[in-house]
Amino acid sequence: MAGAIIENMSTKKLVIVGVALLLCQAFTFMVGGLIAPSPTTAVPYLATKCVDTIKHRQESKWFMPWGPNQCHKIRSFDEATAKMIEANNIVFAVHIPLPNKEMSSWFQFMLVILQFDIAFKMYNQIEDGAMVTIDVGLAYRDDTISEWTEMAHSFEQRKLSCNFTTAKTYENEGRYYECDLMPFMEVGSVSHKYYLLNMRLPVNERKKVNVGIGEIKDIRLVSIHQNGGFTQVWFAMKTFLTPSILIIMIWYWRRITLMSRPPVLLEKVILALGISMTFINIPVEWFSISFNWTWMLLFGDIRQGIFYSMLLSFWIIFCGEHLMDQTERNRFSVYWKQVGPIVFGSFCLFIFDMSALYIWSGICACLYFLFLCFMVFQVFRNISGKRTSLPAMSKARRLHYEGLIFRFKFLMLVTLICAAMTVIFFIISQVNEGHWHWGEHTVQVNSAFFTGIYGMWNLYVFAIMFLYAPSHKRYGDEQSSGQCITGDAGANSGEDIQLTTTITHVDGPTEIYKMTGKEAQE
């Protein structure tokens, strides 16, 4: 073999490949922006105050806020006090979804956010570090006439984080605290049509349960689920992209194994990147439509974490292999100094998915991007230092290496653009979902970024495996000489053939790989 495709393919063909990939990238953005709806929908709910009149409460009794068998309701706690109803007998009931609607397995997940409406009272203020204890039960059913089936029951505690922006005086009694939203519940698979939440706020002064939490007036919930239309578009993309990456990966590794030398570290890392991309692409989510797989959210986070970890590792090794001395290359152990930033970046991305520390995770992602920019700058500076020897070469070799340097720099810039787009995606995805109006069309910004960024990573991995696959052409061939050193009669010289074969066969997959080493010699 005579080098990788990135250095052997003609400029015309490379431009065609680049334009094709760019059009595919634009198409992935358009699919999300013009075809798919917004990724998620948030539905607000106000809990209904039901009264449990049974002294010895039955665990199987469920309180419906509306419908033919609705509970006995009260409007406020003042009414409960007037009717001598104790706080332990008040049940906050929420039916998901709203009347005349139903849930669907296409929604994939359901996240519930909790917020309290707490009025200020001089004699009943919120204490520092106040904790709310909630006795909550979740039930489900698949029609409107059958009995409710318990799905989960738990005693949950949430710390109140509330501020009172005005002076705490008698004149301001009745005004509401400004309380932060609190994560409350997450359902990993929406496999039923109807859900019912029953919540109690048990009071026990001796055990200090729900004491010092202020005067709670109402409980508000926000249910967030993935849109079914977006799910269908997302599944279709994964179904189409899975065989594309799998085929190019098999093709790439087959070309590597046909070579007489063993694979170098960079080629192994590219294969690992393709495997991780295939792993995240496999559309196992199709089974979640028919099966109640509640672990799908965790499985998705694990797959995403593996891919991001591999991607971060690839970037470090990709840059590092073009900076190391020839004696240090092709050894994974020399990258122990870079393990810290890789683990750091992967952990930040994991925190982004698993918690609400969006600001800190965004900052960490930006720091990693700056670190990557620094490594790319070092590679470019290293290449620039080697370019001083180009004028002393023959015209054929000089044109050949200048072309290789341009192609390599362009690929590195594309890598930085992909990394920058990812950081921008992290930031924008935290902004409230919105859409742009463009003439008669509505562009869903968040959907466009979800599908566009996902498509970008697939296209990037596809391009890396294609461009770094060994070429079947040799520089001694007439066609190859015309591609690499256009218009020079010395293109087929024995010196150039020996140079290319030696560099590629012994030291690495490309000539740039050899040239960028600290001790590389022309």
Short mmCIF file of C-alpha atoms in Angstrom, two decimals:
data_model
loop_
_atom_site.label_atom_id
_atom_site.label_comp_id
_atom_site.label_asym_id
_atom_site.label_seq_id
_atom_site.Cartn_x
_atom_site.Cartn_y
_atom_site.Cartn_z
CA MET A 1 0.00 0.00 0.00
CA ALA A 2 1.12 3.57 -0.62
CA GLY A 3 -0.24 5.76 2.13
CA ALA A 4 -3.75 6.67 3.17
CA ILE A 5 -6.59 7.83 0.95
CA ILE A 6 -6.30 11.38 2.28
CA GLU A 7 -2.87 11.72 0.65
CA ASN A 8 -3.41 9.65 -2.48
CA MET A 9 -6.85 10.66 -3.68
CA SER A 10 -6.98 13.41 -6.25
CA THR A 11 -8.02 16.88 -5.16
CA LYS A 12 -11.06 16.73 -7.43
CA LYS A 13 -12.33 13.53 -5.81
CA LEU A 14 -11.63 14.86 -2.32
CA VAL A 15 -13.66 17.97 -3.11
CA ILE A 16 -16.53 15.80 -4.34
CA VAL A 17 -16.42 13.74 -1.13
CA GLY A 18 -16.28 16.88 0.98
CA VAL A 19 -19.23 18.49 -0.80
CA ALA A 20 -21.26 15.27 -0.44
CA LEU A 21 -20.57 15.14 3.29
CA LEU A 22 -21.44 18.83 3.62
CA LEU A 23 -24.77 18.27 1.86
CA CYS A 24 -25.52 15.34 4.16
CA GLN A 25 -24.71 17.54 7.12
CA ALA A 26 -27.09 20.23 5.92
CA PHE A 27 -29.76 17.57 5.39
CA THR A 28 -29.48 16.35 9.00
CA PHE A 29 -30.05 19.90 10.25
CA MET A 30 -33.03 20.34 7.92
CA VAL A 31 -34.61 17.07 9.07
CA GLY A 32 -34.67 18.31 12.64
CA GLY A 33 -35.55 21.89 11.83
CA LEU A 34 -38.29 21.39 9.22
CA ILE A 35 -39.64 17.86 9.70
CA ALA A 36 -39.31 16.90 13.36
CA PRO A 37 -41.26 18.70 16.11
CA SER A 38 -39.50 20.01 19.22
CA PRO A 39 -37.67 17.26 21.14
CA THR A 40 -39.70 17.55 24.34
CA THR A 41 -43.00 18.88 25.65
CA ALA A 42 -43.55 20.36 29.11
CA VAL A 43 -47.07 20.18 30.56
CA PRO A 44 -47.91 22.07 33.81
CA TYR A 45 -50.25 20.61 36.42
CA LEU A 46 -51.85 22.01 39.57
CA ALA A 47 -52.42 19.34 42.20
CA THR A 48 -56.02 18.89 43.35
CA LYS A 49 -56.57 18.79 47.13
CA CYS A 50 -58.55 15.65 47.91
CA VAL A 51 -59.85 14.69 51.34
CA ASP A 52 -59.33 11.20 52.70
CA THR A 53 -62.39 10.70 54.90
CA ILE A 54 -61.52 7.12 55.85
CA LYS A 55 -60.01 6.92 59.31
CA HIS A 56 -58.14 3.71 58.65
CA ARG A 57 -56.74 4.48 55.24
CA GLN A 58 -56.59 1.67 52.72
CA GLU A 59 -53.30 1.47 50.83
CA SER A 60 -55.09 0.51 47.61
CA LYS A 61 -57.35 3.56 47.56
CA TRP A 62 -56.48 6.09 44.88
CA PHE A 63 -57.87 9.63 44.62
CA MET A 64 -58.86 10.93 41.20
CA PRO A 65 -58.92 14.74 40.69
CA TRP A 66 -61.67 14.57 38.05
CA GLY A 67 -63.93 12.14 36.22
CA PRO A 68 -66.90 10.00 37.31
CA ASN A 69 -65.16 8.73 40.45
CA GLN A 70 -63.48 11.95 41.46
CA CYS A 71 -62.51 12.60 45.04
CA HIS A 72 -64.07 14.95 47.56
CA LYS A 73 -62.15 18.20 47.03
CA ILE A 74 -61.39 21.34 48.97
CA ARG A 75 -60.15 24.62 47.55
CA SER A 76 -57.75 25.74 50.26
CA PHE A 77 -56.26 24.86 53.59
CA ASP A 78 -58.42 27.51 55.22
CA GLU A 79 -61.43 25.48 54.16
CA ALA A 80 -59.78 22.38 55.62
CA THR A 81 -59.24 24.19 58.92
CA ALA A 82 -62.83 25.34 59.01
CA LYS A 83 -64.02 21.76 58.41
CA MET A 84 -61.61 20.33 61.01
CA ILE A 85 -59.71 18.36 58.36
CA GLU A 86 -56.20 17.42 59.43
CA ALA A 87 -53.21 17.89 57.14
CA ASN A 88 -52.52 14.15 57.17
CA ASN A 89 -55.94 13.57 55.54
CA ILE A 90 -55.27 15.84 52.57
CA VAL A 91 -54.11 14.11 49.39
CA PHE A 92 -52.66 16.07 46.48
CA ALA A 93 -53.81 14.30 43.33
CA VAL A 94 -52.44 14.77 39.80
CA HIS A 95 -53.62 12.84 36.77
CA ILE A 96 -51.16 12.58 33.86
CA PRO A 97 -52.02 13.48 31.15
CA LEU A 98 -54.74 16.12 31.12
CA PRO A 99 -58.39 15.12 30.43
CA ASN A 100 -59.18 13.69 26.97
CA LYS A 101 -55.52 12.88 26.32
CA GLU A 102 -53.37 9.79 26.78
CA MET A 103 -49.69 8.96 27.06
CA SER A 104 -47.79 6.86 24.52
CA SER A 105 -44.72 4.65 24.50
CA TRP A 106 -43.37 6.96 21.78
CA PHE A 107 -42.84 9.54 24.55
CA GLN A 108 -39.90 7.38 25.75
CA PHE A 109 -39.58 8.92 29.22
CA MET A 110 -41.42 11.13 31.69
CA LEU A 111 -39.64 13.60 33.96
CA VAL A 112 -41.65 15.35 36.68
CA ILE A 113 -40.54 18.64 38.26
CA LEU A 114 -41.96 19.82 41.58
CA GLN A 115 -42.64 23.34 42.87
CA PHE A 116 -44.38 24.57 46.03
CA ASP A 117 -46.50 27.70 46.36
CA ILE A 118 -45.63 28.87 49.89
CA ALA A 119 -47.15 31.96 51.46
CA PHE A 120 -45.25 34.10 53.93
CA LYS A 121 -46.54 34.16 57.50
CA MET A 122 -44.81 35.84 60.39
CA TYR A 123 -45.59 32.96 62.76
CA ASN A 124 -44.82 30.21 60.21
CA GLN A 125 -41.70 31.09 58.27
CA ILE A 126 -39.46 28.76 56.30
CA GLU A 127 -36.54 27.68 58.45
CA ASP A 128 -32.99 27.45 57.14
CA GLY A 129 -32.33 24.04 55.61
CA ALA A 130 -36.01 23.09 55.76
CA MET A 131 -36.82 19.66 54.33
CA VAL A 132 -40.18 18.63 52.91
CA THR A 133 -41.20 15.00 53.39
CA ILE A 134 -43.60 13.67 50.76
CA ASP A 135 -45.54 10.42 50.95
CA VAL A 136 -46.03 9.74 47.24
CA GLY A 137 -47.62 6.92 45.31
CA LEU A 138 -47.68 6.38 41.54
CA ALA A 139 -50.32 4.24 39.80
CA TYR A 140 -51.19 3.43 36.19
CA ARG A 141 -53.93 2.01 34.00
CA ASP A 142 -54.53 1.60 30.27
CA ASP A 143 -58.23 2.49 30.06
CA THR A 144 -60.63 4.79 31.84
CA ILE A 145 -62.70 2.14 33.62
CA SER A 146 -60.24 -0.32 35.12
CA GLU A 147 -58.80 -0.05 38.63
CA TRP A 148 -55.52 1.73 39.27
CA THR A 149 -52.43 -0.47 39.71
CA GLU A 150 -49.69 0.72 42.00
CA MET A 151 -46.42 1.29 40.19
CA ALA A 152 -44.29 2.81 42.95
CA HIS A 153 -44.57 4.14 46.49
CA SER A 154 -41.97 6.08 48.42
CA PHE A 155 -41.26 8.65 51.10
CA GLU A 156 -39.25 11.40 49.45
CA GLN A 157 -37.43 14.35 50.97
CA ARG A 158 -36.65 17.58 49.15
CA LYS A 159 -34.75 20.56 50.48
CA LEU A 160 -36.53 23.87 50.10
CA SER A 161 -34.62 26.69 48.41
CA CYS A 162 -36.88 29.73 48.70
CA ASN A 163 -36.31 33.48 48.86
CA PHE A 164 -38.63 36.21 50.07
CA THR A 165 -37.73 39.30 48.05
CA THR A 166 -39.62 41.84 50.18
CA ALA A 167 -39.44 42.78 53.83
CA LYS A 168 -40.71 40.17 56.27
CA THR A 169 -43.42 42.28 57.90
CA TYR A 170 -47.07 41.80 58.77
CA GLU A 171 -48.01 43.98 55.82
CA ASN A 172 -46.44 41.48 53.43
CA GLU A 173 -48.13 38.40 54.84
CA GLY A 174 -49.79 36.36 52.13
CA ARG A 175 -47.14 37.08 49.52
CA TYR A 176 -45.44 34.06 48.03
CA TYR A 177 -41.86 32.94 48.36
CA GLU A 178 -39.83 32.46 45.21
CA CYS A 179 -38.94 28.77 45.36
CA ASP A 180 -36.65 26.85 43.01
CA LEU A 181 -37.90 23.95 40.95
CA MET A 182 -36.99 20.52 42.31
CA PRO A 183 -36.53 17.25 40.43
CA PHE A 184 -39.20 14.91 41.69
CA MET A 185 -39.67 11.77 39.62
CA GLU A 186 -38.42 10.10 36.45
CA VAL A 187 -40.09 7.25 34.58
CA GLY A 188 -37.73 5.50 32.17
CA SER A 189 -40.44 4.04 29.93
CA VAL A 190 -43.90 5.45 29.20
CA SER A 191 -45.57 2.10 28.57
CA HIS A 192 -49.03 2.99 29.94
CA LYS A 193 -51.70 5.45 28.87
CA TYR A 194 -52.66 6.99 32.20
CA TYR A 195 -50.75 7.78 35.38
CA LEU A 196 -51.97 9.00 38.76
CA LEU A 197 -49.92 10.67 41.49
CA ASN A 198 -51.18 10.83 45.06
CA MET A 199 -49.06 12.89 47.44
CA ARG A 200 -49.39 13.58 51.15
CA LEU A 201 -47.45 15.93 53.40
CA PRO A 202 -47.54 14.08 56.74
CA VAL A 203 -46.98 16.24 59.82
CA ASN A 204 -45.26 14.94 62.95
CA GLU A 205 -44.12 17.68 65.30
CA ARG A 206 -42.37 15.28 67.67
CA LYS A 207 -40.18 13.89 64.87
CA LYS A 208 -39.88 17.31 63.21
CA VAL A 209 -41.50 16.02 60.01
CA ASN A 210 -42.75 18.85 57.76
CA VAL A 211 -42.16 21.42 60.48
CA GLY A 212 -40.73 24.84 59.57
CA ILE A 213 -41.63 24.57 55.88
CA GLY A 214 -43.92 27.58 55.80
CA GLU A 215 -47.57 27.70 54.81
CA ILE A 216 -47.89 25.58 51.67
CA LYS A 217 -50.82 26.70 49.54
CA ASP A 218 -50.48 24.57 46.41
CA ILE A 219 -48.27 22.00 44.75
CA ARG A 220 -47.42 22.46 41.09
CA LEU A 221 -45.88 19.85 38.81
CA VAL A 222 -44.38 20.01 35.34
CA SER A 223 -44.33 16.80 33.32
CA ILE A 224 -41.71 16.63 30.56
CA HIS A 225 -41.69 13.92 27.91
CA GLN A 226 -40.16 13.39 24.49
CA ASN A 227 -42.43 14.21 21.56
CA GLY A 228 -43.62 11.17 19.63
CA GLY A 229 -42.95 12.82 16.26
CA PHE A 230 -39.37 13.61 17.24
CA THR A 231 -38.92 10.03 18.48
CA GLN A 232 -39.93 8.67 15.08
CA VAL A 233 -37.48 10.94 13.25
CA TRP A 234 -34.74 10.07 15.74
CA PHE A 235 -35.31 6.31 15.36
CA ALA A 236 -35.32 6.64 11.57
CA MET A 237 -31.95 8.42 11.64
CA LYS A 238 -30.40 5.77 13.88
CA THR A 239 -31.79 2.98 11.70
CA PHE A 240 -30.29 4.54 8.56
CA LEU A 241 -26.93 5.50 10.06
CA THR A 242 -26.20 2.19 11.78
CA PRO A 243 -25.45 0.16 8.63
CA SER A 244 -23.59 3.11 7.07
CA ILE A 245 -21.04 3.31 9.88
CA LEU A 246 -20.88 -0.48 10.25
CA ILE A 247 -20.08 -1.01 6.56
CA ILE A 248 -17.39 1.69 6.42
CA MET A 249 -15.85 0.31 9.64
CA ILE A 250 -15.60 -3.23 8.25
CA TRP A 251 -14.22 -1.88 4.99
CA TYR A 252 -11.67 0.23 6.84
CA TRP A 253 -10.37 -2.56 9.05
CA ARG A 254 -10.21 -5.01 6.16
CA ARG A 255 -7.85 -2.62 4.34
CA ILE A 256 -5.74 -2.30 7.48
CA THR A 257 -5.40 -6.07 7.90
CA LEU A 258 -4.35 -6.52 4.25
CA MET A 259 -1.18 -4.55 4.93
CA SER A 260 2.05 -6.41 5.69
CA ARG A 261 2.76 -4.28 8.79
CA PRO A 262 0.73 -4.47 12.01
CA PRO A 263 -1.77 -1.66 12.71
CA VAL A 264 -0.36 1.41 14.46
CA LEU A 265 -1.96 3.04 17.50
CA LEU A 266 -3.73 5.73 15.47
CA GLU A 267 -5.40 3.14 13.25
CA LYS A 268 -6.53 1.14 16.28
CA VAL A 269 -8.02 4.24 17.89
CA ILE A 270 -9.90 5.07 14.69
CA LEU A 271 -11.38 1.55 14.74
CA ALA A 272 -12.37 1.98 18.40
CA LEU A 273 -14.05 5.28 17.52
CA GLY A 274 -16.03 3.53 14.78
CA ILE A 275 -17.08 0.78 17.20
CA SER A 276 -18.28 3.32 19.79
CA MET A 277 -20.21 5.18 17.09
CA THR A 278 -21.84 1.94 15.96
CA PHE A 279 -22.70 1.11 19.57
CA ILE A 280 -24.52 4.38 20.09
CA ASN A 281 -26.20 4.11 16.67
CA ILE A 282 -27.80 0.67 17.11
CA PRO A 283 -31.53 1.47 17.35
CA VAL A 284 -32.40 -0.77 20.30
CA GLU A 285 -34.93 1.91 21.24
CA TRP A 286 -37.36 0.30 18.80
CA PHE A 287 -37.92 -2.44 21.40
CA SER A 288 -38.96 0.16 23.98
CA ILE A 289 -42.14 0.75 21.96
CA SER A 290 -43.36 -2.77 22.70
CA PHE A 291 -41.55 -3.61 25.93
CA ASN A 292 -41.51 -1.84 29.27
CA TRP A 293 -37.76 -1.40 29.49
CA THR A 294 -37.35 1.13 32.29
CA TRP A 295 -33.54 0.92 32.10
CA MET A 296 -33.35 2.43 28.61
CA LEU A 297 -32.51 5.92 29.91
CA LEU A 298 -29.54 4.62 31.90
CA PHE A 299 -28.44 2.46 28.98
CA GLY A 300 -28.59 5.49 26.69
CA ASP A 301 -26.47 7.53 29.10
CA ILE A 302 -23.89 4.73 29.25
CA ARG A 303 -23.71 4.49 25.47
CA GLN A 304 -23.36 8.23 25.14
CA GLY A 305 -20.68 8.33 27.82
CA ILE A 306 -18.65 5.61 26.09
CA PHE A 307 -18.82 7.45 22.77
CA TYR A 308 -17.82 10.80 24.22
CA SER A 309 -14.95 9.21 26.15
CA MET A 310 -13.71 7.54 23.00
CA LEU A 311 -14.08 10.73 21.00
CA LEU A 312 -12.12 12.77 23.53
CA SER A 313 -9.42 10.09 23.62
CA PHE A 314 -9.25 10.03 19.83
CA TRP A 315 -8.71 13.77 19.62
CA ILE A 316 -5.86 13.63 22.15
CA ILE A 317 -4.15 10.69 20.46
CA PHE A 318 -4.79 12.07 16.97
CA CYS A 319 -2.98 15.29 17.87
CA GLY A 320 -0.38 13.60 20.05
CA GLU A 321 0.69 11.11 17.40
CA HIS A 322 1.60 14.05 15.21
CA LEU A 323 3.71 15.61 17.98
CA MET A 324 5.57 12.68 19.55
CA ASP A 325 9.10 11.62 18.74
CA GLN A 326 9.42 8.61 16.48
CA THR A 327 10.57 6.50 19.44
CA GLU A 328 7.54 7.49 21.55
CA ARG A 329 4.87 6.97 18.94
CA ASN A 330 2.55 4.01 18.69
CA ARG A 331 2.53 3.47 22.46
CA PHE A 332 -0.60 4.16 24.45
CA SER A 333 1.38 4.38 27.69
CA VAL A 334 2.99 7.69 26.69
CA TYR A 335 -0.40 9.41 26.96
CA TRP A 336 -0.76 9.07 30.72
CA LYS A 337 -0.33 12.84 31.06
CA GLN A 338 -3.39 13.31 28.85
CA VAL A 339 -5.52 10.83 30.78
CA GLY A 340 -6.41 13.55 33.29
CA PRO A 341 -8.00 15.92 30.75
CA ILE A 342 -9.77 13.01 29.02
CA VAL A 343 -11.30 11.70 32.24
CA PHE A 344 -12.07 15.26 33.29
CA GLY A 345 -13.90 16.02 30.06
CA SER A 346 -15.78 12.71 30.07
CA PHE A 347 -16.86 13.25 33.66
CA CYS A 348 -18.15 16.71 32.80
CA LEU A 349 -20.23 15.34 29.94
CA PHE A 350 -21.58 12.63 32.25
CA ILE A 351 -22.54 15.26 34.84
CA PHE A 352 -24.28 17.21 32.08
CA ASP A 353 -26.55 14.24 31.37
CA MET A 354 -27.12 13.00 34.90
CA SER A 355 -27.56 16.22 36.91
CA ALA A 356 -28.54 19.84 36.69
CA LEU A 357 -25.01 21.30 36.91
CA TYR A 358 -25.34 22.72 33.44
CA ILE A 359 -23.19 25.81 34.03
CA TRP A 360 -20.23 23.90 35.44
CA SER A 361 -20.40 21.19 32.79
CA GLY A 362 -20.47 23.87 30.08
CA ILE A 363 -17.41 25.54 31.59
CA CYS A 364 -15.57 22.21 31.74
CA ALA A 365 -16.45 21.44 28.12
CA CYS A 366 -15.10 24.86 27.09
CA LEU A 367 -11.86 24.20 29.01
CA TYR A 368 -11.39 20.91 27.20
CA PHE A 369 -12.01 22.64 23.89
CA LEU A 370 -9.32 25.21 24.72
CA PHE A 371 -6.94 22.39 25.61
CA LEU A 372 -7.66 20.75 22.26
CA CYS A 373 -7.05 24.06 20.47
CA PHE A 374 -3.69 24.30 22.21
CA MET A 375 -2.70 20.83 20.99
CA VAL A 376 -3.79 21.64 17.43
CA PHE A 377 -1.78 24.85 17.61
CA GLN A 378 1.27 22.83 18.64
CA VAL A 379 0.75 20.48 15.69
CA PHE A 380 0.47 23.41 13.28
CA ARG A 381 3.58 25.04 14.74
CA ASN A 382 5.44 21.76 14.43
CA ILE A 383 4.42 21.47 10.77
CA SER A 384 5.38 25.09 10.10
CA GLY A 385 8.85 24.37 11.45
CA LYS A 386 9.22 21.47 9.02
CA ARG A 387 8.11 23.62 6.06
CA THR A 388 11.43 25.48 6.21
CA SER A 389 13.05 22.45 4.59
CA LEU A 390 10.62 22.34 1.68
CA PRO A 391 12.36 24.95 -0.53
CA ALA A 392 15.48 22.78 -0.59
CA MET A 393 13.54 19.87 -2.09
CA SER A 394 12.91 19.21 -5.71
CA LYS A 395 9.79 20.81 -7.11
CA ALA A 396 8.01 17.45 -7.29
CA ARG A 397 8.59 16.58 -3.64
CA ARG A 398 7.86 20.16 -2.50
CA LEU A 399 4.48 20.24 -4.24
CA HIS A 400 3.68 16.80 -2.92
CA TYR A 401 4.36 17.73 0.71
CA GLU A 402 2.64 21.10 0.45
CA GLY A 403 -0.49 19.31 -0.72
CA LEU A 404 -0.30 16.85 2.15
CA ILE A 405 0.18 19.63 4.69
CA PHE A 406 -2.84 21.54 3.37
CA ARG A 407 -5.06 18.46 3.52
CA PHE A 408 -3.95 17.60 7.03
CA LYS A 409 -4.45 21.15 8.32
CA PHE A 410 -7.91 21.26 6.78
CA LEU A 411 -8.84 18.01 8.52
CA MET A 412 -7.59 19.39 11.84
CA LEU A 413 -9.69 22.52 11.38
CA VAL A 414 -12.75 20.39 10.65
CA THR A 415 -12.04 18.56 13.91
CA LEU A 416 -11.98 21.85 15.81
CA ILE A 417 -15.23 22.94 14.16
CA CYS A 418 -16.90 19.70 15.24
CA ALA A 419 -15.67 20.19 18.80
CA ALA A 420 -16.85 23.82 18.82
CA MET A 421 -20.27 22.83 17.50
CA THR A 422 -20.60 20.33 20.32
CA VAL A 423 -19.82 22.95 22.97
CA ILE A 424 -22.31 25.35 21.35
CA PHE A 425 -24.89 22.57 21.30
CA PHE A 426 -24.43 22.01 25.04
CA ILE A 427 -25.03 25.68 25.73
CA ILE A 428 -27.98 26.21 23.40
CA SER A 429 -29.74 23.04 24.55
CA GLN A 430 -30.07 24.62 27.99
CA VAL A 431 -31.91 27.64 26.64
CA ASN A 432 -35.70 27.50 26.57
CA GLU A 433 -36.97 25.59 23.60
CA GLY A 434 -37.99 27.85 20.78
CA HIS A 435 -38.48 28.04 17.07
CA TRP A 436 -37.82 30.47 14.28
CA HIS A 437 -40.36 31.48 11.67
CA TRP A 438 -38.95 31.48 8.16
CA GLY A 439 -41.65 32.54 5.71
CA GLU A 440 -44.44 29.98 5.96
CA HIS A 441 -42.16 27.41 7.57
CA THR A 442 -41.33 26.99 11.25
CA VAL A 443 -37.78 25.96 12.09
CA GLN A 444 -37.44 23.98 15.33
CA VAL A 445 -34.06 25.14 16.64
CA ASN A 446 -33.57 22.47 19.31
CA SER A 447 -34.61 19.63 17.01
CA ALA A 448 -32.27 20.91 14.30
CA PHE A 449 -29.36 20.90 16.74
CA PHE A 450 -30.18 17.43 18.07
CA THR A 451 -30.36 15.83 14.64
CA GLY A 452 -27.63 18.03 13.16
CA ILE A 453 -25.05 17.34 15.87
CA TYR A 454 -25.87 13.64 15.87
CA GLY A 455 -25.48 13.55 12.11
CA MET A 456 -22.26 15.56 12.35
CA TRP A 457 -20.59 12.95 14.56
CA ASN A 458 -21.58 10.14 12.24
CA LEU A 459 -20.27 12.01 9.21
CA TYR A 460 -17.06 12.91 11.04
CA VAL A 461 -16.39 9.30 12.05
CA PHE A 462 -17.27 8.17 8.52
CA ALA A 463 -14.83 10.69 7.02
CA ILE A 464 -12.00 9.76 9.40
CA MET A 465 -12.28 6.03 8.62
CA PHE A 466 -12.55 6.70 4.90
CA LEU A 467 -9.67 9.18 4.65
CA TYR A 468 -7.27 7.21 6.88
CA ALA A 469 -7.93 3.87 5.22
CA PRO A 470 -4.90 2.58 3.27
CA SER A 471 -5.00 3.50 -0.38
CA HIS A 472 -4.78 0.84 -3.09
CA LYS A 473 -2.70 3.16 -5.28
CA ARG A 474 1.06 3.53 -5.43
CA TYR A 475 2.96 6.67 -6.13
CA GLY A 476 4.80 4.85 -8.89
CA ASP A 477 1.57 4.47 -10.84
CA GLU A 478 0.90 7.00 -13.55
CA GLN A 479 -2.50 7.86 -12.11
CA SER A 480 -1.14 8.34 -8.64
CA SER A 481 1.69 10.56 -9.82
CA GLY A 482 -0.77 12.83 -11.55
CA GLN A 483 -2.78 13.16 -8.36
CA CYS A 484 0.03 13.91 -5.96
CA ILE A 485 2.50 15.92 -8.02
CA THR A 486 0.58 17.48 -10.85
CA GLY A 487 2.50 18.60 -13.86
CA ASP A 488 5.97 17.52 -12.74
CA ALA A 489 8.02 15.10 -14.75
CA GLY A 490 9.86 13.91 -11.67
CA ALA A 491 6.79 12.52 -10.04
CA ASN A 492 7.69 8.93 -10.82
CA SER A 493 11.23 9.08 -9.58
CA GLY A 494 12.55 6.14 -7.64
CA GLU A 495 13.36 8.50 -4.77
CA ASP A 496 9.70 9.44 -4.28
CA ILE A 497 8.52 5.84 -4.52
CA GLN A 498 11.04 4.70 -1.90
CA LEU A 499 10.22 7.63 0.38
CA THR A 500 6.50 6.97 0.38
CA THR A 501 6.76 3.20 0.76
CA THR A 502 9.26 3.41 3.61
CA ILE A 503 7.34 6.02 5.57
CA THR A 504 3.99 4.34 5.22
CA HIS A 505 5.12 0.77 5.63
CA VAL A 506 7.41 1.18 8.64
CA ASP A 507 6.50 4.24 10.63
CA GLY A 508 2.87 5.10 10.18
CA PRO A 509 -0.27 5.30 8.10
CA THR A 510 0.49 8.62 6.34
CA GLU A 511 3.44 10.73 5.27
CA ILE A 512 2.26 13.58 7.48
CA TYR A 513 2.43 11.12 10.37
CA LYS A 514 6.16 10.80 9.73
CA MET A 515 6.79 14.40 8.80
CA THR A 516 5.27 15.93 11.94
CA GLY A 517 7.44 13.96 14.35
CA LYS A 518 9.94 15.97 16.38
CA GLU A 519 12.88 14.05 14.95
CA ALA A 520 11.56 13.62 11.42
CA GLN A 521 14.15 14.05 8.70
CA GLU A 522 13.62 14.87 5.07
#
